[in-house]
CSV table of C-alpha atoms in Angstrom, one decimal:
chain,number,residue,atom,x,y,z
A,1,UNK,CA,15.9,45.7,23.2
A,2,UNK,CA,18.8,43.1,21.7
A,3,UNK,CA,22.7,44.7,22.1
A,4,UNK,CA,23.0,45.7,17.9
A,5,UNK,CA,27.2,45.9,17.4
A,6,UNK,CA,28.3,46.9,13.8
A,7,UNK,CA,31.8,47.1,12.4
A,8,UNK,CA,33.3,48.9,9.6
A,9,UNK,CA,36.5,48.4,8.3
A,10,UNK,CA,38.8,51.5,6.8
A,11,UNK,CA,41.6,50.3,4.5
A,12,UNK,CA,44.4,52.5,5.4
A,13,UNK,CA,47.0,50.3,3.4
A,14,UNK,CA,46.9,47.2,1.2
A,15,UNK,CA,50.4,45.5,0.1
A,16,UNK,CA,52.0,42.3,-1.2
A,17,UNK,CA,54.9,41.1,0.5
A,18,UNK,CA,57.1,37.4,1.1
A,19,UNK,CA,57.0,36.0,4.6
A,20,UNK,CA,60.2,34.2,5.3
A,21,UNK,CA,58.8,30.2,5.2
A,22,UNK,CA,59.3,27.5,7.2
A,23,UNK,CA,61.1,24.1,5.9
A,24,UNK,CA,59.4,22.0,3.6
A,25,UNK,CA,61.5,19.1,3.5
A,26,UNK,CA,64.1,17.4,5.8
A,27,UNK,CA,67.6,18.1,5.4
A,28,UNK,CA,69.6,16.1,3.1
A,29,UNK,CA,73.4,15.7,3.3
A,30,UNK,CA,76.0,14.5,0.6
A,31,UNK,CA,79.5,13.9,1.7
A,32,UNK,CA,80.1,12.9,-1.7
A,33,UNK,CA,81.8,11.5,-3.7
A,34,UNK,CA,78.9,12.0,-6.3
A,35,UNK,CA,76.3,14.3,-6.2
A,36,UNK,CA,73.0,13.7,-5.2
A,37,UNK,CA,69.5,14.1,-6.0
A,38,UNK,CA,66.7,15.5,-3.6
A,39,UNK,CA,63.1,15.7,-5.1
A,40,UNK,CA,60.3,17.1,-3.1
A,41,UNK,CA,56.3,16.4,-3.5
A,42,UNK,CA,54.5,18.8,-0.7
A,43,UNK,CA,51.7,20.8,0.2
A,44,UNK,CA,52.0,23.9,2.5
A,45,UNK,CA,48.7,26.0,3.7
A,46,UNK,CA,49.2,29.3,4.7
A,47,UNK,CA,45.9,30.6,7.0
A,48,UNK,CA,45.2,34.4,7.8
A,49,UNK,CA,46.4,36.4,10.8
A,50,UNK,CA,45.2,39.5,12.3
A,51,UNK,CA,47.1,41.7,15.2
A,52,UNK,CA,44.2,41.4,17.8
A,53,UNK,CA,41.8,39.3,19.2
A,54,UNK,CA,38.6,40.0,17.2
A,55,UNK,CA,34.9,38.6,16.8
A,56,UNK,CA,33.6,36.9,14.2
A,57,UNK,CA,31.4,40.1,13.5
A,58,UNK,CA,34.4,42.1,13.5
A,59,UNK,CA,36.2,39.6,11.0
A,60,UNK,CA,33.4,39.7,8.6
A,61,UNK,CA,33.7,43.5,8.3
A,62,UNK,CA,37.7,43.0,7.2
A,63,UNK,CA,37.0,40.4,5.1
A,64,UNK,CA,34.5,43.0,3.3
A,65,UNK,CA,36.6,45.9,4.1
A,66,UNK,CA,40.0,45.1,2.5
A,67,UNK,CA,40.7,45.8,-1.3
A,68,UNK,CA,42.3,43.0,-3.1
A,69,UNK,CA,40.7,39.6,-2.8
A,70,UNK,CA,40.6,38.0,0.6
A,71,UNK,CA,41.0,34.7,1.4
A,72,UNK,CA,41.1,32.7,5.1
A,73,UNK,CA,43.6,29.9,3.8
A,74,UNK,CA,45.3,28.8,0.3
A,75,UNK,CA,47.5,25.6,-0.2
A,76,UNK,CA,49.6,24.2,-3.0
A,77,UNK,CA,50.8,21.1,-4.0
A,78,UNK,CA,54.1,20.3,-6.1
A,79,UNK,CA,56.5,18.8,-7.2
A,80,UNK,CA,60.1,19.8,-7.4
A,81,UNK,CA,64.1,18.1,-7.4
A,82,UNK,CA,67.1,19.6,-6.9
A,83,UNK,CA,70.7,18.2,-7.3
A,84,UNK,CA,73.2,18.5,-4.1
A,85,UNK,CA,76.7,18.8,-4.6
A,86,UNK,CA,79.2,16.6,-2.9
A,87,UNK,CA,79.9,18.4,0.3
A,88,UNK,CA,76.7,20.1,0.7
A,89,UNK,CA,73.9,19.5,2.7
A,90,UNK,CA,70.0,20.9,1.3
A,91,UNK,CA,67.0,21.5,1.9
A,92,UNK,CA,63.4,23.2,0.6
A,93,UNK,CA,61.6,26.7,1.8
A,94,UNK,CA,58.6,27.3,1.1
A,95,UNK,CA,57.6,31.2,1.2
A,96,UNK,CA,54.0,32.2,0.9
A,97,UNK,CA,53.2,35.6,-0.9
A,98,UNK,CA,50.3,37.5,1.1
A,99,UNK,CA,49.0,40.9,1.4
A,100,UNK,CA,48.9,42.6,4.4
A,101,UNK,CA,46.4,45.4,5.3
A,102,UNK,CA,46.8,47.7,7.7
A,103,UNK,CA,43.2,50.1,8.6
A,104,UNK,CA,40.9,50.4,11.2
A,105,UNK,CA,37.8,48.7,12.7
A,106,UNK,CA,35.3,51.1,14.0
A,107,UNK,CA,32.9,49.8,16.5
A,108,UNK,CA,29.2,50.9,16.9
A,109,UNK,CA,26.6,49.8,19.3
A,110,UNK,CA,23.3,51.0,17.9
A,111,UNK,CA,24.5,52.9,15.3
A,112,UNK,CA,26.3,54.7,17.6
A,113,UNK,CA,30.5,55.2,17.5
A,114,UNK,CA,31.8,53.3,20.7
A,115,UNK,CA,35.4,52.8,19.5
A,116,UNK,CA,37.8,52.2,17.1
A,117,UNK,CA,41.1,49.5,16.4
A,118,UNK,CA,44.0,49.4,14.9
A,119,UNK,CA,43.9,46.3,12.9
A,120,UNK,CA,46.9,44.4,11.1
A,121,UNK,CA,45.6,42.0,8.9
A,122,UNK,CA,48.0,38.9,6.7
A,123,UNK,CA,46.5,36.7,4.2
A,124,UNK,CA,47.4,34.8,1.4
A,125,UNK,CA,47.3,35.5,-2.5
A,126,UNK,CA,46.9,32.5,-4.6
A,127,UNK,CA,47.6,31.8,-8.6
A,128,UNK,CA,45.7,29.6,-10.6
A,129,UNK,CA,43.5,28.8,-7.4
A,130,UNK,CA,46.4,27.6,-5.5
A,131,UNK,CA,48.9,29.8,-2.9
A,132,UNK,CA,51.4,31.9,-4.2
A,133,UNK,CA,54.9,32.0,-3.5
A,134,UNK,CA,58.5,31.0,-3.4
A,135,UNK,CA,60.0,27.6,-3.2
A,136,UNK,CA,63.5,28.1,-2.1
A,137,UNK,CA,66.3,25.4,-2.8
A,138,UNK,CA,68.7,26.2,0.2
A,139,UNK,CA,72.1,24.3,0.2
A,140,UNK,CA,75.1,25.0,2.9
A,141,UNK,CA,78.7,23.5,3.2
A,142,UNK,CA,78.9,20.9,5.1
């Protein structure tokens, strides 16, 4: 007789929140006199991340489990400028909006209750087909 594992995923929570992003551009200083102009054309992908080691079996069940629309990976493309002071140095942040579910994976062999898992799951919302989120004009004194 074959090993039969199932999984079934409770939702416990489902929420939207902003990760703090990484840099999407290099940093550009303006000791002046004028000011200066930095535009940015990018795309930035932001994949899904869950708090344990699972199996592909196990991911399925999440993936079917959680109640807002799930999705592996989204990117965006863009365009943007922004104008730096003399005396300022700046850059661009990108910060992806995702939902995070929180629940847990309940493991069966045979129909039969082996175990359960606490399971914090991240992945990425999207508008228009593309990812949602935040792009960031940071400037600081130089």
């Amino acid at each position: 007789m074959a090993v039969t594992w199932s999984h079934i995923y409770k939702e416990s929570s489902n929420y939207e929140t902003r990760i703090f992003g990484g840099r999407a551009s290099l940093i550009q200083e303006n000791p002046g006199p004028g000011s200066d102009t930095q535009t940015l054309a990018y795309q930035y992908t932001e994949t899904y991340s869950t708090s344990t080691s699972l199996t592909n079996l196990q991911l399925q069940a999440i993936e079917y489990g959680v109640s807002y629309s799930f999705s592996k990976s989204r990117s965006i493309s863009s365009s943007h400028a922004m104008t730096i002071e003399p005396g300022y140095s700046g850059y661009w942040r990108f910060d992806p909006k995702v939902r995070k579910s929180i629940g847990t994976l309940r493991n069966l062999l045979h129909g039969q209750f082996m175990s359960e898992t606490s399971v914090t799951t991240m992945y990425p919302t999207h508008l228009n087909g593309q990812l949602d989120g935040w792009l960031v004009a940071v400037k600081t004194k130089l």
